[in-house]
Amino acid sequence: MATLTAAERTTGKLTDAFSTPVYNQDGKSVSPDSRTLQDVVVDFLEKDVGGDLKSLKNVGNLLKKLMEENSVLEDQVLSVSSSVPPKVSAALSAAEEARCSLENLQKRERLISNTLHQHLQGAQPWMDNLSQTLNHVDTIERHMKYLRCLQHIEELSAAVQQCLMTSSVWEAIRAVDAMAALDAGLNQSQCSHLQDFLRETLHFWHKIIKDRLTIDFEKVLTQLHWPILSPPTQSLTPTTNGQEINSQLELLVTQLLALQTSDDLLSTRALTSGQGVPSTQSALSTTPPSQAPPLCLPIQIMLQPLSKRFRYHFYGNRQTNSLSKPEWYLTQVLMWMGNSATFMEEKIQPILDRAGTAISARVELCRGLLSLVQDKVAIDASRLLYDDVLFCHLVEEVLQFEKELRSNQSYPAVLPGLLHLLLEDTVLQKWLTVERKMAVEKMDAMLSAEGAWSSQYKDISDMDELKAPDCAETFMTLLQVITERYRGLPCPSAQLKFLGLQRELVDDFRIRLTQVMKEESRCPLGARYCAILNAVNYISTILGDWGDNVFFLQLQQAAVSLGEEAILGDLGVMEVGRLASLEGSLFEGLLALLDRLKGDMMGRLLEWTMREITEKTKPYCQDRWLSLPSQQDQSTMTLSSSACPMMLCVRDRLLNLNQVLSLSLFQLAWQGLAERLDNFLYQDVILCNHFSDGGAAQLQFDMTRNLFPLFGHYCKRPENFFKHVKEACIILCLNVGSAILLRDLLKDSEETRDVAGIQDPPPESALNELGVYCLAPCDVLILLKLRASLPQ
C-alpha cells in the first residue's frame, strides 16, 4: 500500500482525537460521540500547534499541506470514477461476441447432425446386409473349428488304435495325453456334445491302455511276490530272470506315470459327477482336498490286492469285522506298511527317482492303505456313539495307531492321518462327554479307595519329597493321560476344549478336597488332614510347572488369538494382554484358589499347634523370674524345669510335621511356627514379667541353648527367626553400666526429638552396635524397665 499522506495522517490524528478518552472537570469520562467538532479542533491545535505564540507561524505551512493533500484526493476520486465505464462496456462487448459465436456453432451443429442422420438412413440397408454376411461367416467359421476339433479327436483316436495294434504304447500314451490336454482346453466351451464325445473317447482309450498296463504290471508284481503279507525273509530280487523282470517293472511303472495326467483328470471328474471311483481313492474325500492329491497310478494298482483283502476281512459278516476289536484292522494295516517298506524302497523308489518325480513310494503306499482305514473308522465311529466303552476303546486304538504311524512308519506330519476323523462335531462332543464321565467316576473311586491318603513312595525317601497321597497322584496322572490323548490333535480349538475340561476337573477335585478337609478340620494334626494339605500343594506345584510348559504356552497363545470365551472367561483387557505376553498362565485362577485353600489349611494347622504349645507354656510364663539367683551363684546352667513341657511339645510337633508334610510345606510350617512362637514368648513371657540378672540369664540360656537348637535341625541360623526373643535377651542381659548408659541415651534422644525433632546420632545406631535391629527404641526402654537390677 502507498505511504500515508500528510492529510491522511492529519485525518487519522483527528480520528484518534475522537477515539481518545476525555475526562471532564469532575474527572468522569466523556464519550467521543458527545464531543463537538470545536472540541476536537481545539484539542488538535493544542497538541500540534501548542500554546507558544512563536509557533503560530507553522499554521500557514500546515494549511498549505492540507490543501495540497485534499487536491490530490479529489484527483484520485475523479480518475477512478472516470475509468469504470470503459471497462464495463468492454466486458459487455466481449459477452456479445461470445453469444454470437455460440449461435453460429449451434447452427453448424444442427446442419452436420441432419446430414449425418440422412447418411445413416441411407447406409442402414448396407449395414444390415453386411451384418448378416458377417454372422454367416462367423457361423461357418465356428462350424469349421468344431469339425476340425472333431477331426482332431478322430485322428487322435485312430492314432491310439494304430499304436495299440503295433504295440507302440508310448505313442498311444502321448495321444491320450493330447486328448486330455484338449479336454482341459474345452473345459469352458458351450459345446456339451463335443465335450461328451471327447470325454467318452478319452475314457475309452485310457481304460484300454490302463487295463493292458495293469495286467502286465500285475504279472510282474506277482513274479516279485507282491503283495508282501508277512515279513520278508529273503532278498526281494528273484534268482531267475531278475534283470529282465526289473527292466519290465521299470518300463511299466514309467508308462503308468506317463498316464497319470489323464488318470487324474478322469478321477477328478468322476468325483465331481458322483460316479464310481477306484476303491483305493474312495476315502480321500474324508480328508481336506488341499492335502489329498491323487495317488500315484502304479501305487493304486499295487494297492488293489491289499484293498480286496481288507474289505474281505473287515466288512460284512466276517468274524474279523468286530466293533469291539478295531485293533485288528488297525494292526493289520500297520503290518502291511512295515512288511512292504523294504520292497517300496528297493524296487519302486529308484524307478520314481529316475523318472524325475518327487514322490515317496513308501508314503504313497501308506496313504493308500490309510484311505482304507479312514473309511472304516468313520463308519465304526458313527455306530459307536451310544456305547461309551466301545467308543473309548476305538479312540484309544486310533490314537495309538496315529502314534505308531508317525513314529514307526515315518508318515509326514503335513499329511492327514486319522485324528481329523475325531474332530467331527458329534464325535468330538461324544469324546469330551466320555472323558468327563470317566474322569468323574475315577475321582470317586480314587477318593474312596482304602489307601487314598497314603503315599505309595512313603518308604522311599528320595522319591517322597512332595509326599503326595495316592489319590492326588492318581488324579494328576489322569490329567496327564488326557493331555497325551489330545496333544496330537491338529486343531487348536479342539485342544482348548479338552483344556477347559481339565480345568473343570481340577476345580471339581479341589471342591472334593475341601469337603474332606472340613470333615478332618476337628483334628488338623492328624495324618489325613496333612495328607489333604500335601495333595493341594502337589496339584498346585504340578499346575505351576504346566504353566511354563511349551505345549500349554502354545495353547495359551491359541486361546488369545482365537478369543476362546470358555478359556478366557470374563478376563479383562489387561489380563488377556498378560496372557498374550506370556506373563500369566491359563491356570492362574485355579492356582489362586488352591493357594487360598493351602493358606487356610496351614493357618488352621499352626493355630492348633500353637494352642497345644501355649497350654504347655503356662508354667513357664508364671515362673519366678525376679527371684532366680545370678549366674555366678550357680555351678552350671540347666534348662528351666517349667520349660521342659514346652520344649518337648515343640520338638514332637516339629518331628511330626517333618514326617507328614512335604518339604516345601514343612518349610512354611516351621517358619510360621517360629514366628508365632517368637511373638508369644515376647508378649506373654518377657513383657509380662520382671527379671533379675539370674532370671535374664536363665531366659537367655533356655532360648539360645534349648529352644533355638530345636529349629537348628532345619536351618543354619534359627535365631534369625526369633528376632524379638533374641534381641530382648540381649537387652535383659546387658551389664548394669551399659544398660544405664543405653537407657540414658534413649531417654535423651527421646527428649531431643520431642524438642527439636532432630537426632544426631540416631538411637538406632547404638542399638545396632549391640545387635538389636528389630526392636524400636521405645520397646528397648520398656525392656530396660523390666530389669530389677537397674535403679529406676
CSV table of C-alpha atoms in Angstrom, one decimal, residues 356-606:
chain,number,residue,atom,x,y,z
A,356,GLY,CA,12.1,-87.3,-12.1
A,357,THR,CA,9.1,-87.4,-9.8
A,358,ALA,CA,9.1,-86.1,-6.2
A,359,ILE,CA,7.1,-89.0,-4.9
A,360,SER,CA,7.9,-91.2,-2.0
A,361,ALA,CA,6.8,-94.7,-2.8
A,362,ARG,CA,6.6,-95.7,0.9
A,363,VAL,CA,4.5,-92.7,1.8
A,364,GLU,CA,2.2,-93.2,-1.2
A,365,LEU,CA,1.6,-96.8,-0.1
A,366,CYS,CA,0.8,-95.6,3.4
A,367,ARG,CA,-1.6,-93.0,2.0
A,368,GLY,CA,-3.4,-95.7,0.1
A,369,LEU,CA,-3.7,-98.1,3.0
A,370,LEU,CA,-4.7,-95.2,5.2
A,371,SER,CA,-7.6,-94.3,3.0
A,372,LEU,CA,-9.0,-97.8,3.7
A,373,VAL,CA,-8.7,-97.3,7.4
A,374,GLN,CA,-10.2,-93.8,7.2
A,375,ASP,CA,-13.4,-95.2,5.7
A,376,LYS,CA,-13.6,-98.0,8.3
A,377,VAL,CA,-13.0,-95.7,11.3
A,378,ALA,CA,-15.6,-93.2,10.0
A,379,ILE,CA,-18.2,-95.9,9.7
A,380,ASP,CA,-17.4,-97.5,13.1
A,381,ALA,CA,-17.3,-94.2,15.0
A,382,SER,CA,-20.8,-93.3,13.8
A,383,ARG,CA,-22.1,-96.7,15.0
A,384,LEU,CA,-20.5,-96.5,18.5
A,385,LEU,CA,-21.8,-93.1,19.6
A,386,TYR,CA,-24.2,-94.7,22.0
A,387,ASP,CA,-21.7,-97.2,23.5
A,388,ASP,CA,-19.3,-95.4,25.8
A,389,VAL,CA,-17.0,-98.4,26.4
A,390,LEU,CA,-16.5,-99.4,22.8
A,391,PHE,CA,-16.3,-95.7,21.8
A,392,CYS,CA,-13.4,-95.1,24.3
A,393,HIS,CA,-11.7,-98.2,23.0
A,394,LEU,CA,-11.9,-97.0,19.4
A,395,VAL,CA,-10.5,-93.6,20.4
A,396,GLU,CA,-7.6,-95.2,22.3
A,397,GLU,CA,-6.8,-97.5,19.3
A,398,VAL,CA,-7.0,-94.6,16.8
A,399,LEU,CA,-4.6,-92.6,19.0
A,400,GLN,CA,-2.2,-95.5,19.3
A,401,PHE,CA,-2.4,-96.1,15.5
A,402,GLU,CA,-1.6,-92.4,14.8
A,403,LYS,CA,1.4,-92.5,17.2
A,404,GLU,CA,2.8,-95.6,15.5
A,405,LEU,CA,2.1,-94.3,12.1
A,406,ARG,CA,4.0,-91.1,12.7
A,407,SER,CA,6.9,-92.7,14.6
A,408,ASN,CA,7.5,-96.2,13.2
A,409,GLN,CA,6.3,-95.6,9.6
A,410,SER,CA,7.8,-92.1,9.4
A,411,TYR,CA,4.5,-90.8,7.9
A,412,PRO,CA,4.8,-87.0,7.3
A,413,ALA,CA,3.1,-84.7,9.8
A,414,VAL,CA,1.8,-82.5,7.0
A,415,LEU,CA,-0.4,-85.3,5.7
A,416,PRO,CA,-3.6,-86.2,7.5
A,417,GLY,CA,-3.9,-89.4,9.4
A,418,LEU,CA,-6.9,-90.5,11.4
A,419,LEU,CA,-7.2,-87.7,14.0
A,420,HIS,CA,-9.2,-85.4,11.8
A,421,LEU,CA,-12.0,-88.0,11.9
A,422,LEU,CA,-12.2,-87.5,15.6
A,423,LEU,CA,-12.8,-83.7,15.1
A,424,GLU,CA,-16.2,-84.2,13.5
A,425,ASP,CA,-18.7,-82.3,15.8
A,426,THR,CA,-20.7,-85.3,17.0
A,427,VAL,CA,-17.6,-87.5,17.5
A,428,LEU,CA,-15.7,-84.7,19.3
A,429,GLN,CA,-18.6,-83.9,21.6
A,430,LYS,CA,-19.0,-87.6,22.4
A,431,TRP,CA,-15.3,-87.8,23.2
A,432,LEU,CA,-15.5,-84.9,25.6
A,433,THR,CA,-18.6,-86.3,27.3
A,434,VAL,CA,-17.0,-89.7,27.8
A,435,GLU,CA,-13.7,-88.1,29.1
A,436,ARG,CA,-15.7,-86.1,31.7
A,437,LYS,CA,-17.8,-89.1,32.7
A,438,MET,CA,-14.8,-91.5,33.0
A,439,ALA,CA,-12.8,-88.9,34.9
A,440,VAL,CA,-15.6,-88.2,37.5
A,441,GLU,CA,-16.0,-92.0,38.0
A,442,LYS,CA,-12.3,-92.4,38.6
A,443,MET,CA,-12.2,-89.5,41.0
A,444,ASP,CA,-15.0,-91.1,43.1
A,445,ALA,CA,-13.1,-94.4,43.1
A,446,MET,CA,-9.7,-92.9,44.0
A,447,LEU,CA,-11.0,-90.8,46.9
A,448,SER,CA,-12.9,-93.7,48.3
A,449,ALA,CA,-10.1,-96.2,48.0
A,450,GLU,CA,-8.5,-97.7,51.1
A,451,GLY,CA,-5.0,-96.2,50.5
A,452,ALA,CA,-6.2,-92.9,49.1
A,453,TRP,CA,-4.4,-90.7,51.6
A,454,SER,CA,-1.2,-92.6,51.9
A,455,SER,CA,1.8,-92.1,49.6
A,456,GLN,CA,3.0,-95.1,47.6
A,457,TYR,CA,6.6,-93.8,48.0
A,458,LYS,CA,6.5,-93.4,51.7
A,459,ASP,CA,9.2,-96.0,52.2
A,460,ILE,CA,11.5,-94.3,49.6
A,461,SER,CA,12.8,-91.0,51.0
A,462,ASP,CA,14.4,-89.9,47.8
A,463,MET,CA,11.1,-90.1,45.8
A,464,ASP,CA,8.8,-88.7,48.6
A,465,GLU,CA,9.7,-85.1,48.8
A,466,LEU,CA,6.2,-83.9,47.9
A,467,LYS,CA,4.6,-86.7,50.0
A,468,ALA,CA,1.6,-86.7,47.6
A,469,PRO,CA,-1.2,-89.0,48.6
A,470,ASP,CA,-2.1,-91.7,46.2
A,471,CYS,CA,-5.4,-90.0,45.2
A,472,ALA,CA,-3.7,-86.8,44.2
A,473,GLU,CA,-1.0,-88.5,42.3
A,474,THR,CA,-3.6,-90.7,40.5
A,475,PHE,CA,-5.6,-87.6,39.7
A,476,MET,CA,-2.7,-85.8,38.1
A,477,THR,CA,-1.8,-88.9,36.2
A,478,LEU,CA,-5.4,-88.9,34.9
A,479,LEU,CA,-5.0,-85.3,33.7
A,480,GLN,CA,-1.6,-86.1,32.1
A,481,VAL,CA,-3.1,-89.1,30.3
A,482,ILE,CA,-5.9,-86.8,29.0
A,483,THR,CA,-3.2,-84.3,27.8
A,484,GLU,CA,-1.4,-87.1,26.0
A,485,ARG,CA,-4.6,-88.1,24.2
A,486,TYR,CA,-5.5,-84.7,22.8
A,487,ARG,CA,-1.9,-83.4,22.4
A,488,GLY,CA,-1.6,-84.6,18.8
A,489,LEU,CA,-5.0,-83.2,17.6
A,490,PRO,CA,-4.4,-81.0,14.5
A,491,CYS,CA,-7.0,-78.4,15.6
A,492,PRO,CA,-6.1,-75.9,18.4
A,493,SER,CA,-9.8,-75.1,19.1
A,494,ALA,CA,-10.4,-78.8,19.9
A,495,GLN,CA,-7.3,-78.9,22.1
A,496,LEU,CA,-8.7,-75.9,24.0
A,497,LYS,CA,-11.9,-77.7,24.7
A,498,PHE,CA,-10.0,-80.5,26.3
A,499,LEU,CA,-8.0,-78.0,28.3
A,500,GLY,CA,-11.3,-76.5,29.5
A,501,LEU,CA,-12.4,-80.0,30.6
A,502,GLN,CA,-9.1,-80.4,32.6
A,503,ARG,CA,-9.6,-77.1,34.4
A,504,GLU,CA,-13.2,-78.2,35.3
A,505,LEU,CA,-11.9,-81.5,36.7
A,506,VAL,CA,-9.2,-79.7,38.7
A,507,ASP,CA,-11.8,-77.4,40.3
A,508,ASP,CA,-14.1,-80.3,40.9
A,509,PHE,CA,-11.2,-82.2,42.7
A,510,ARG,CA,-10.4,-79.1,44.7
A,511,ILE,CA,-14.0,-78.9,45.9
A,512,ARG,CA,-13.9,-82.5,46.9
A,513,LEU,CA,-10.7,-82.0,48.9
A,514,THR,CA,-12.3,-79.0,50.6
A,515,GLN,CA,-15.2,-81.2,51.7
A,516,VAL,CA,-12.9,-83.9,53.1
A,517,MET,CA,-10.8,-81.2,54.8
A,518,LYS,CA,-13.8,-79.8,56.6
A,519,GLU,CA,-14.6,-83.2,58.0
A,520,GLU,CA,-11.0,-83.6,59.2
A,521,SER,CA,-10.6,-80.0,60.5
A,522,ARG,CA,-11.5,-81.2,64.0
A,523,CYS,CA,-8.0,-82.7,64.1
A,524,PRO,CA,-5.7,-80.7,62.0
A,525,LEU,CA,-2.6,-82.5,63.3
A,526,GLY,CA,-4.0,-85.8,62.0
A,527,ALA,CA,-2.4,-87.8,59.2
A,528,ARG,CA,-5.4,-87.4,56.8
A,529,TYR,CA,-5.6,-83.6,57.3
A,530,CYS,CA,-1.9,-83.3,56.5
A,531,ALA,CA,-2.3,-85.6,53.5
A,532,ILE,CA,-5.0,-83.3,52.1
A,533,LEU,CA,-2.6,-80.4,52.6
A,534,ASN,CA,0.1,-82.3,50.7
A,535,ALA,CA,-2.4,-83.1,47.9
A,536,VAL,CA,-3.3,-79.4,47.5
A,537,ASN,CA,0.4,-78.5,47.4
A,538,TYR,CA,1.2,-81.3,44.9
A,539,ILE,CA,-1.6,-80.3,42.5
A,540,SER,CA,-0.6,-76.6,42.8
A,541,THR,CA,3.1,-77.5,42.1
A,542,ILE,CA,2.2,-79.6,39.0
A,543,LEU,CA,-0.1,-76.9,37.6
A,544,GLY,CA,2.6,-74.3,38.1
A,545,ASP,CA,5.0,-76.5,36.1
A,546,TRP,CA,2.4,-76.9,33.4
A,547,GLY,CA,2.0,-73.1,33.1
A,548,ASP,CA,5.7,-73.0,31.9
A,549,ASN,CA,5.3,-76.0,29.6
A,550,VAL,CA,5.8,-75.2,25.9
A,551,PHE,CA,2.6,-77.1,24.9
A,552,PHE,CA,0.4,-75.2,27.3
A,553,LEU,CA,2.1,-71.9,26.3
A,554,GLN,CA,1.2,-72.6,22.7
A,555,LEU,CA,-2.4,-73.3,23.8
A,556,GLN,CA,-2.4,-70.1,25.7
A,557,GLN,CA,-1.4,-68.1,22.6
A,558,ALA,CA,-4.1,-70.0,20.6
A,559,ALA,CA,-6.7,-69.1,23.2
A,560,VAL,CA,-5.8,-65.5,22.9
A,561,SER,CA,-5.7,-65.4,19.1
A,562,LEU,CA,-9.0,-67.4,18.8
A,563,GLY,CA,-10.7,-65.5,21.6
A,564,GLU,CA,-12.0,-68.6,23.3
A,565,GLU,CA,-14.5,-67.5,25.8
A,566,ALA,CA,-14.6,-70.9,27.5
A,567,ILE,CA,-10.9,-70.5,28.4
A,568,LEU,CA,-10.6,-66.7,28.8
A,569,GLY,CA,-13.9,-66.3,30.7
A,570,ASP,CA,-14.6,-62.8,31.9
A,571,LEU,CA,-11.0,-61.7,31.9
A,572,GLY,CA,-10.4,-58.0,31.3
A,573,VAL,CA,-8.2,-56.5,28.6
A,574,MET,CA,-5.3,-56.3,31.0
A,575,GLU,CA,-5.5,-60.0,31.9
A,576,VAL,CA,-5.8,-61.0,28.3
A,577,GLY,CA,-2.8,-58.8,27.5
A,578,ARG,CA,-0.8,-60.5,30.2
A,579,LEU,CA,-1.7,-63.9,28.7
A,580,ALA,CA,-0.7,-62.8,25.2
A,581,SER,CA,2.7,-61.6,26.5
A,582,LEU,CA,3.1,-64.9,28.4
A,583,GLU,CA,3.3,-63.1,31.7
A,584,GLY,CA,0.3,-65.1,33.1
A,585,SER,CA,-0.9,-68.6,32.8
A,586,LEU,CA,-4.1,-70.4,31.9
A,587,PHE,CA,-4.0,-72.0,35.4
A,588,GLU,CA,-3.7,-68.7,37.3
A,589,GLY,CA,-7.3,-68.8,38.6
A,590,LEU,CA,-7.0,-72.4,39.7
A,591,LEU,CA,-3.7,-71.7,41.4
A,592,ALA,CA,-5.1,-68.8,43.3
A,593,LEU,CA,-8.0,-71.0,44.7
A,594,LEU,CA,-5.5,-73.8,45.6
A,595,ASP,CA,-3.2,-71.3,47.3
A,596,ARG,CA,-6.0,-69.9,49.3
A,597,LEU,CA,-7.1,-73.4,50.4
A,598,LYS,CA,-3.4,-74.2,51.2
A,599,GLY,CA,-3.1,-71.0,53.2
A,600,ASP,CA,-6.3,-71.6,55.2
A,601,MET,CA,-5.3,-75.2,56.0
A,602,MET,CA,-1.7,-74.1,57.0
A,603,GLY,CA,-3.1,-71.4,59.2
A,604,ARG,CA,-5.5,-73.8,60.9
A,605,LEU,CA,-2.7,-76.3,61.4
A,606,LEU,CA,-0.4,-73.7,63.0
